[in-house]
mmCIF file of C-alpha atoms and ligand atoms in Angstrom:
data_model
loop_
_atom_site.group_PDB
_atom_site.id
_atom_site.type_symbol
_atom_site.label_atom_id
_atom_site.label_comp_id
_atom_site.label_asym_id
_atom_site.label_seq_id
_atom_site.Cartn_x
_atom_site.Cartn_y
_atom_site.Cartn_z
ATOM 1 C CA UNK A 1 0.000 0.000 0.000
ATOM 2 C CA UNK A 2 2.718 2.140 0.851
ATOM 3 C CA UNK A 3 4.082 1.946 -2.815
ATOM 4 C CA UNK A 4 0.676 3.116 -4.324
ATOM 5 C CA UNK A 5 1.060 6.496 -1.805
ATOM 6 C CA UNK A 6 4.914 7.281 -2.493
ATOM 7 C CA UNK A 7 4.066 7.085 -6.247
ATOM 8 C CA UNK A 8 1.436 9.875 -6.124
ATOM 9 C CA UNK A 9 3.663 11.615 -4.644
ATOM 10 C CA UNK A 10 6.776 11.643 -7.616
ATOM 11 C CA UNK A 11 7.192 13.628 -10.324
ATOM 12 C CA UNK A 12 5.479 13.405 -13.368
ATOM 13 C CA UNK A 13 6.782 13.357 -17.012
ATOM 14 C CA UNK A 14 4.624 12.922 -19.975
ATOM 15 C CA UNK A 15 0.849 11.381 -20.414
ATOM 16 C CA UNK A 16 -0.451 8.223 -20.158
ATOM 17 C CA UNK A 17 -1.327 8.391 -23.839
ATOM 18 C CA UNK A 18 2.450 8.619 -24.499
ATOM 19 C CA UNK A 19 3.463 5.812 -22.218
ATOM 20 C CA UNK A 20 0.872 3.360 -23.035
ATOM 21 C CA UNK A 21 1.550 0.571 -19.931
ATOM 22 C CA UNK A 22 0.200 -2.781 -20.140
ATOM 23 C CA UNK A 23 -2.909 -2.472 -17.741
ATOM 24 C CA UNK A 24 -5.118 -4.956 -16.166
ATOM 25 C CA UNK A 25 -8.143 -3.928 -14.207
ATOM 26 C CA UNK A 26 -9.021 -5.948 -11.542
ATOM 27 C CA UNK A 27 -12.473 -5.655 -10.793
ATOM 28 C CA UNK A 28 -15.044 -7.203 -7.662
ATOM 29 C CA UNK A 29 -17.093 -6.432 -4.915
ATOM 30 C CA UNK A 30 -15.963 -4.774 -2.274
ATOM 31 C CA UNK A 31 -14.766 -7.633 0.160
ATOM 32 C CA UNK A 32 -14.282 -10.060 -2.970
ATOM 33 C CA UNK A 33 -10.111 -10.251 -2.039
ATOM 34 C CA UNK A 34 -8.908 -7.726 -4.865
ATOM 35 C CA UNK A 35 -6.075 -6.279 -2.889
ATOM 36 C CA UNK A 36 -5.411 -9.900 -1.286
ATOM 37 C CA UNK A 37 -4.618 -11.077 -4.919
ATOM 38 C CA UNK A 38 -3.132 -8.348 -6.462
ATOM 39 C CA UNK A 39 -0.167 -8.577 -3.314
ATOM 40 C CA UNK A 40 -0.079 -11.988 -4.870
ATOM 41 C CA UNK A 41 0.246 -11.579 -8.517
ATOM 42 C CA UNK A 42 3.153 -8.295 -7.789
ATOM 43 C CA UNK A 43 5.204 -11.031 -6.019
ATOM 44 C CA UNK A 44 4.946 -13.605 -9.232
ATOM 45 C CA UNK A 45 4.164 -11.418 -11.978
ATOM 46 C CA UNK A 46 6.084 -8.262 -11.935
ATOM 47 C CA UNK A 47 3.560 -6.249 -12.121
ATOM 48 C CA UNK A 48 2.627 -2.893 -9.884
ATOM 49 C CA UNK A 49 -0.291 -2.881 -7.697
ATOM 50 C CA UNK A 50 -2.680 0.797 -7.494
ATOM 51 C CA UNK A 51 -5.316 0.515 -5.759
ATOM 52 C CA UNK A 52 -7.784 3.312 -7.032
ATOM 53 C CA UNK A 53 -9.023 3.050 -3.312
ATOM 54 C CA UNK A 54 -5.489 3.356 -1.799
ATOM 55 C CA UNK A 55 -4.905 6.314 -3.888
ATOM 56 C CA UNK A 56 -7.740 8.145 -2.654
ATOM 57 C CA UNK A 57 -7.352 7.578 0.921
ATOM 58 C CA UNK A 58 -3.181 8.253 0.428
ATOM 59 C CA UNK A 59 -4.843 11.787 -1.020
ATOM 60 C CA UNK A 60 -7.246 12.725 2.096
ATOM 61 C CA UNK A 61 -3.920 11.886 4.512
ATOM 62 C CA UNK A 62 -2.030 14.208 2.323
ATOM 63 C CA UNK A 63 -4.334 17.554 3.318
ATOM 64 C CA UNK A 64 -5.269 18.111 -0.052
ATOM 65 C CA UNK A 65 -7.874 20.424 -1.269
ATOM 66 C CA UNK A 66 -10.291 17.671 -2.379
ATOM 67 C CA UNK A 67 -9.663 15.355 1.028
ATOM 68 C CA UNK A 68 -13.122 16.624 2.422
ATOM 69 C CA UNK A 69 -14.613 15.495 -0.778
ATOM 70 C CA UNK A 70 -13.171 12.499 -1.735
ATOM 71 C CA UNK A 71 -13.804 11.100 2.319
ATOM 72 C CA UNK A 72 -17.510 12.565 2.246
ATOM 73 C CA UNK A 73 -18.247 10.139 -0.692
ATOM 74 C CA UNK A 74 -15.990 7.158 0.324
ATOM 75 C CA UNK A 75 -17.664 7.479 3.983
ATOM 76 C CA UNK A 76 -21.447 7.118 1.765
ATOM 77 C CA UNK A 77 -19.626 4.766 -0.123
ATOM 78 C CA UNK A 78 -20.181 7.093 -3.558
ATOM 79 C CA UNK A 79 -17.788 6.886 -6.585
ATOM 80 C CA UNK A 80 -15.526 10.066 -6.260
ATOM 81 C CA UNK A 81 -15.814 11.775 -9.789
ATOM 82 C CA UNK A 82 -13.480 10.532 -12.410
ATOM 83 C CA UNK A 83 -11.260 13.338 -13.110
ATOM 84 C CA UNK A 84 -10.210 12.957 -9.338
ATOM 85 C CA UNK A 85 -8.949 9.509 -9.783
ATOM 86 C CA UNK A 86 -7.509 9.413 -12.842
ATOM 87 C CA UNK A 87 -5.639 12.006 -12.620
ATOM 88 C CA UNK A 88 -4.069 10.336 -9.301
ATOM 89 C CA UNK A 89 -3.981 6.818 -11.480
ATOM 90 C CA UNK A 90 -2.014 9.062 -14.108
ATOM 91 C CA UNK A 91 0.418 9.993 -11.477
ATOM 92 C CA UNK A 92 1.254 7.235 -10.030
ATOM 93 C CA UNK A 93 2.057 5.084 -13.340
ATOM 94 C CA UNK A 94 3.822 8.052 -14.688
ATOM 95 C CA UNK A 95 6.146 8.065 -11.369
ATOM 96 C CA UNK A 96 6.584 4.165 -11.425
ATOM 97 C CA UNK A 97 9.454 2.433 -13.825
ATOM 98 C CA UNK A 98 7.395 -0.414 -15.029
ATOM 99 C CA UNK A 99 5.242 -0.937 -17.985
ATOM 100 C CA UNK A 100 2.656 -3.240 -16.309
ATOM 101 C CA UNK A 101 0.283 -2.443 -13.974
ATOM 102 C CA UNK A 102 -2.973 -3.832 -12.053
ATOM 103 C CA UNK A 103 -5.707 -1.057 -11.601
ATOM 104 C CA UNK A 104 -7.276 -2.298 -8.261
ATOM 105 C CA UNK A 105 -11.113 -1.231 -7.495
ATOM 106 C CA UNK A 106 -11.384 1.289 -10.996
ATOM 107 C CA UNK A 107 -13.137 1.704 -13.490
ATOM 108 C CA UNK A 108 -15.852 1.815 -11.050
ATOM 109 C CA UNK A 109 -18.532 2.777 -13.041
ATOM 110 C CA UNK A 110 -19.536 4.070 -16.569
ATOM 111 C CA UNK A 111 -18.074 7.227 -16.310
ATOM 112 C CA UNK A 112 -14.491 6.091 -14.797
ATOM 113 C CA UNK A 113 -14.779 3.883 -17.899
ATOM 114 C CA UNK A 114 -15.523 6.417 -20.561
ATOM 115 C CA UNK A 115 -13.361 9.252 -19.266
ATOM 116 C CA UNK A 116 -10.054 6.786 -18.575
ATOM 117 C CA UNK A 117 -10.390 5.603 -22.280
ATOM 118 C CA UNK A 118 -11.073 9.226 -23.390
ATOM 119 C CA UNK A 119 -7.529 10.131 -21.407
ATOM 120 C CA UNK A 120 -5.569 7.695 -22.095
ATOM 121 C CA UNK A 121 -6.709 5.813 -25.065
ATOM 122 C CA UNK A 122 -5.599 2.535 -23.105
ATOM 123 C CA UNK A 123 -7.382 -0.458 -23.632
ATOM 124 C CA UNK A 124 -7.070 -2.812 -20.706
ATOM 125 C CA UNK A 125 -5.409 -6.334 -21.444
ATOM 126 C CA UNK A 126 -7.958 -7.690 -19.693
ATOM 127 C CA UNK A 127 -10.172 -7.703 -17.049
ATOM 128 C CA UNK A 128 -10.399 -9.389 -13.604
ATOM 129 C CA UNK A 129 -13.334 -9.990 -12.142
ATOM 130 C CA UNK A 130 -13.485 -11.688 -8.194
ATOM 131 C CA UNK A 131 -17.100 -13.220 -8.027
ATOM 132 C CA UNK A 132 -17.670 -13.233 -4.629
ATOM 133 C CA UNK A 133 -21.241 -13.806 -2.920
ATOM 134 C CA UNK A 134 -22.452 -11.096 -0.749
ATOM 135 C CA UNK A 135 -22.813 -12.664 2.244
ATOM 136 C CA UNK A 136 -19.357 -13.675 1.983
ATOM 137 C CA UNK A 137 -17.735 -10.586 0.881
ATOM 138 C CA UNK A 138 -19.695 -8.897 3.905
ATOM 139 C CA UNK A 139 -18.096 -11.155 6.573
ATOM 140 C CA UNK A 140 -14.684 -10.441 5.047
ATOM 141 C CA UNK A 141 -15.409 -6.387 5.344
ATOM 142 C CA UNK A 142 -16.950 -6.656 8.773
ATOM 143 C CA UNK A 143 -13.523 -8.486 9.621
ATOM 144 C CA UNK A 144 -11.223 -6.755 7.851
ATOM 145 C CA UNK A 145 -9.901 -4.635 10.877
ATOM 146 C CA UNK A 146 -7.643 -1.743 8.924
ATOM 147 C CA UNK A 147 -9.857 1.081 10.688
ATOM 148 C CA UNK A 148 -11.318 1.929 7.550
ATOM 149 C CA UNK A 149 -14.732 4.219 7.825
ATOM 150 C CA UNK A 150 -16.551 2.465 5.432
ATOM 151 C CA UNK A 151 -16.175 -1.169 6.303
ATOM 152 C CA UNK A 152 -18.981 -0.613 9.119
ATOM 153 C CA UNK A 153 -22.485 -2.349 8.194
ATOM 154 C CA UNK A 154 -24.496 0.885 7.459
ATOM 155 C CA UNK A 155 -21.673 1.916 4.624
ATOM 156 C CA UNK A 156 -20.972 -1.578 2.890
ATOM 157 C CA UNK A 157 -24.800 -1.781 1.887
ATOM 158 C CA UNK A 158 -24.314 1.376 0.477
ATOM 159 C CA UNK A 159 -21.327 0.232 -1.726
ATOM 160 C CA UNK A 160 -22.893 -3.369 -1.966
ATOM 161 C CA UNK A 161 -25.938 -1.237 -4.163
ATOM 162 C CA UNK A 162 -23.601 0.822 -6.099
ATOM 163 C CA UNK A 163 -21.972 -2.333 -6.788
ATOM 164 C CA UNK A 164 -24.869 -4.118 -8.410
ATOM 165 C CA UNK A 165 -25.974 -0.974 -10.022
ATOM 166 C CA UNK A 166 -22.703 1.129 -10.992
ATOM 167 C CA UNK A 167 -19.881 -1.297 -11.551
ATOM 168 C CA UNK A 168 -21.442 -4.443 -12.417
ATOM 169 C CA UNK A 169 -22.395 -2.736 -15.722
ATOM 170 C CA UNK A 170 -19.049 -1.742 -16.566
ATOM 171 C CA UNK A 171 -17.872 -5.470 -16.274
ATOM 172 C CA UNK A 172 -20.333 -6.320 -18.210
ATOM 173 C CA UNK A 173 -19.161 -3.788 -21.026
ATOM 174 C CA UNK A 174 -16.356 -5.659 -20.678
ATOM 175 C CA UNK A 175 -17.390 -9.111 -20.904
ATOM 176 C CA UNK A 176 -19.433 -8.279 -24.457
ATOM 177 C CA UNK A 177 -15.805 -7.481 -25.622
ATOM 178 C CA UNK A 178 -14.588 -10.952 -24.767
ATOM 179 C CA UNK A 179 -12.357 -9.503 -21.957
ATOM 180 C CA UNK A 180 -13.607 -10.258 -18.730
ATOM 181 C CA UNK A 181 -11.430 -13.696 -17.049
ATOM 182 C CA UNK A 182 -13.970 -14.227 -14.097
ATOM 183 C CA UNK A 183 -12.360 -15.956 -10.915
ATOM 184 C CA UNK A 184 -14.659 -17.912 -7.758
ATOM 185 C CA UNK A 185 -13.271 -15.315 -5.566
ATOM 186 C CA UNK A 186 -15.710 -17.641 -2.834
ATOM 187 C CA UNK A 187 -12.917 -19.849 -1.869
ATOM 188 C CA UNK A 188 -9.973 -19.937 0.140
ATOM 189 C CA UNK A 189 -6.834 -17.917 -0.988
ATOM 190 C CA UNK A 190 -4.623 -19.965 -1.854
ATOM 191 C CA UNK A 191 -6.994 -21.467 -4.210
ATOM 192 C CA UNK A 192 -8.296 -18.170 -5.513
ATOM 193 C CA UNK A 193 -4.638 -17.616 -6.447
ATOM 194 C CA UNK A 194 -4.356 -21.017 -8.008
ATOM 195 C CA UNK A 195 -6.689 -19.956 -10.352
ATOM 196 C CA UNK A 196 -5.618 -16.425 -10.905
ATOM 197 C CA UNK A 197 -1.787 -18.129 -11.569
ATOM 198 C CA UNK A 198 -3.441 -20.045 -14.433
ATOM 199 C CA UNK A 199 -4.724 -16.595 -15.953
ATOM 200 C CA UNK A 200 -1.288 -15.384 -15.677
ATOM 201 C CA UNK A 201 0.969 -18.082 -17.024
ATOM 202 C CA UNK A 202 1.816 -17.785 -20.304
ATOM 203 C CA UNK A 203 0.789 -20.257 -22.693
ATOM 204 C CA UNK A 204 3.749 -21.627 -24.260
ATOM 205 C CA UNK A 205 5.131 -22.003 -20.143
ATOM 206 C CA UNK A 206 1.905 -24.191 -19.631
ATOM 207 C CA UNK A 207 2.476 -26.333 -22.160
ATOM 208 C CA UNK A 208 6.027 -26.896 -21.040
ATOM 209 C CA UNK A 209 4.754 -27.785 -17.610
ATOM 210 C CA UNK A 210 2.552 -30.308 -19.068
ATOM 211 C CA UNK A 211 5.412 -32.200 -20.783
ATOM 212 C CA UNK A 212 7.735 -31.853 -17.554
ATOM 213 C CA UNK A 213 4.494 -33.544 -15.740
ATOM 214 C CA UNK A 214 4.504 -36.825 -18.552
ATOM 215 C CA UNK A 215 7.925 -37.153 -18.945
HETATM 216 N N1 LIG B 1 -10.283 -15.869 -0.370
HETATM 217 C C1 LIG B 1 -10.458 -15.295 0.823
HETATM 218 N N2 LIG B 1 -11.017 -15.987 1.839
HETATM 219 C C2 LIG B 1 -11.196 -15.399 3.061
HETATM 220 N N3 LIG B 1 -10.833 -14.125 3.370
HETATM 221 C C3 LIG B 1 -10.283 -13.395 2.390
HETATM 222 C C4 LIG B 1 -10.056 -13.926 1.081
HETATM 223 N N4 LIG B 1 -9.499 -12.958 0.321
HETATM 224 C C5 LIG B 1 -9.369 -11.880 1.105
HETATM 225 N N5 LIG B 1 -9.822 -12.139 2.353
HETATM 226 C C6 LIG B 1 -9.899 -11.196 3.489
HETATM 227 O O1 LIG B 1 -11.079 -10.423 3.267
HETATM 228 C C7 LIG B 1 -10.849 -9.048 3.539
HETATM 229 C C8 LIG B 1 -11.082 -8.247 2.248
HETATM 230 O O2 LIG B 1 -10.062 -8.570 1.308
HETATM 231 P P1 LIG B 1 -9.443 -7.472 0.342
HETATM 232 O O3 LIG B 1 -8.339 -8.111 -0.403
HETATM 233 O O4 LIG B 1 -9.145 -6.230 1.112
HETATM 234 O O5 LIG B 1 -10.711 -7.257 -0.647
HETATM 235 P P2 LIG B 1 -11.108 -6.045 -1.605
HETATM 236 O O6 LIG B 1 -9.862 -5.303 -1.957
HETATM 237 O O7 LIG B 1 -11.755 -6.695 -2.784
HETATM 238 O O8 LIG B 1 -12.089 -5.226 -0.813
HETATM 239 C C9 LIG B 1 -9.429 -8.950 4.078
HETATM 240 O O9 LIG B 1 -9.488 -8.962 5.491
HETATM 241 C C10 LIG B 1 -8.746 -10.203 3.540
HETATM 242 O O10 LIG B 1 -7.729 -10.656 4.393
HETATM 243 N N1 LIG B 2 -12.654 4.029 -8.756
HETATM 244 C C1 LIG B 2 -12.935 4.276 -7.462
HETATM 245 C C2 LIG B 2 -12.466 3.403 -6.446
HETATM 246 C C3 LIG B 2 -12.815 3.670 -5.134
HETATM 247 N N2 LIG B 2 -13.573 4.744 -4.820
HETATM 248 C C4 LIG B 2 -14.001 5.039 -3.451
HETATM 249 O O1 LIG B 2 -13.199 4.358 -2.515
HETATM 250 C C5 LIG B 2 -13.990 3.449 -1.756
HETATM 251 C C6 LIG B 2 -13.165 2.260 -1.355
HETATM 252 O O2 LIG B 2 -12.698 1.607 -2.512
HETATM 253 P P1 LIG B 2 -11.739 0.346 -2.386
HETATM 254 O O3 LIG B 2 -11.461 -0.165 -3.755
HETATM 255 O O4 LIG B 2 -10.576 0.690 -1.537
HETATM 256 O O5 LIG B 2 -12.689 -0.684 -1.605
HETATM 257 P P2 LIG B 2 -12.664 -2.271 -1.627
HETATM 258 O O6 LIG B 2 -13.458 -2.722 -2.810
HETATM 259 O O7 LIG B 2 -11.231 -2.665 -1.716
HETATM 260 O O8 LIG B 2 -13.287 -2.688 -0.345
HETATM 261 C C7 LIG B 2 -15.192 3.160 -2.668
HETATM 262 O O9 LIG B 2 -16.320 2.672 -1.957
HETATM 263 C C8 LIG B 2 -15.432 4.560 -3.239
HETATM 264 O O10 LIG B 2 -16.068 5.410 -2.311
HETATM 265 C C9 LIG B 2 -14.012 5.590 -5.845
HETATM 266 O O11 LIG B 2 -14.712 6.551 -5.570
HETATM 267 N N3 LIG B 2 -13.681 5.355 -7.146
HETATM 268 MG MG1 LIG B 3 -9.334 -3.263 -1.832
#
């Protein structure tokens, strides 16, 4: 977390237009273990981790002029408008030396959506979506102990209805474009990761596991 904070703090050279990074959205209900498996996929993947989420609480700490704002809307769990994140997103990957990122928790809804492609004219590799039931995810937030103001009951049914009605959508834009590699997010960890490893792997490596395993 501390990465995604120091980054939107650097220097910035350039657009995102101009650098064009591989990106990866990884998408879910809140509680669904997004931030659990991105840690995950950093450590085997290489890639770099921003949480949209991280990013916007890393920007209230800092004093800045839109930290009322942005923790008014996170408290009613609200999507904070677009220009706000992206232009933190933008920051962060332009302060980072790597050229493949996972974008945790955004695009949130149709306008994150429209105005990051209008930005940056990056199309996301593809896109990650933790299926997670409810019930479930609601047990994970009510457990989650990091002290965060919306993971109290009142707040995640809140975020569990923009959910269903703001972000599910954009997955489902998503999903008409083929792009959408949709994980049981229900299970335990280690097997959610199993299954996120497979997504990750490239092809020809699979194959040359298989004939390791017969030979
Ligand atoms: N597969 C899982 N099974 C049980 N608990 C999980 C799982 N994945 C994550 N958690 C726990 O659930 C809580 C929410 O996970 P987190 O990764 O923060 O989700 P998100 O970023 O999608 O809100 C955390 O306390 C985390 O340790
Ligand atoms: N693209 C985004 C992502 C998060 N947020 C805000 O930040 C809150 C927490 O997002 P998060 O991704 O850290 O939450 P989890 O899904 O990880 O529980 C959301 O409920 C929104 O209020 C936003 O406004 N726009
Ligand atoms: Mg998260």
């Amino acid at each position: 977390m501390g990465s995604t904070a120091e980054a939107a703090t650097m220097s910035t050279h350039g657009s995102l237009a101009e650098k064009k990074p591989t990106v990866v959205f990884v998408l879910g209900g809140p509680g669904s273990g997004k931030g659990t498996q991105c840690a995950n996929i950093v450590e085997h993947f290489g890639y770099t981790h921003l949480s949209a989420g991280d990013l916007l609480r890393a920007e209230i700490k800092s004093g800045s002029e839109n930290g009322t704002m942005i923790q008014n809307m996170i408290k009613e769990g609200k999507i904070v408008p677009s220009e706000v994140t992206i232009k933190l997103l933008e920051k962060a990957i332009l302060g980072i030396d790597n050229d493949k990122f996972l974008i945790d928790g955004f695009p949130r809804n149709e306008e994150n959506r429209a105005a990051f492609e209008a930005v940056t004219k990056i199309e996301p590799e593809f896109v990650l979506f933790f299926d997670c039931p409810e019930g479930e995810m609601e047990r994970r937030l009510l457990s989650r102990n990091q002290g965060r103001e919306d993971d109290n009951i009142e707040t995640i049914r809140k975020r569990f209805k923009v959910f269903l009605d703001s972000s599910l959508p954009v997955i489902e834009y998503y999903a008409a474009k083929g792009k959408v590699k949709k994980i049981d997010a229900a299970k335990p960890v280690q097997e959610v990761f199993e299954a996120v490893k497979t997504i990750f792997t490239p092809k020809d490596n699979k194959v040359k596991h298989h004939f390791c395993a017969i030979l």
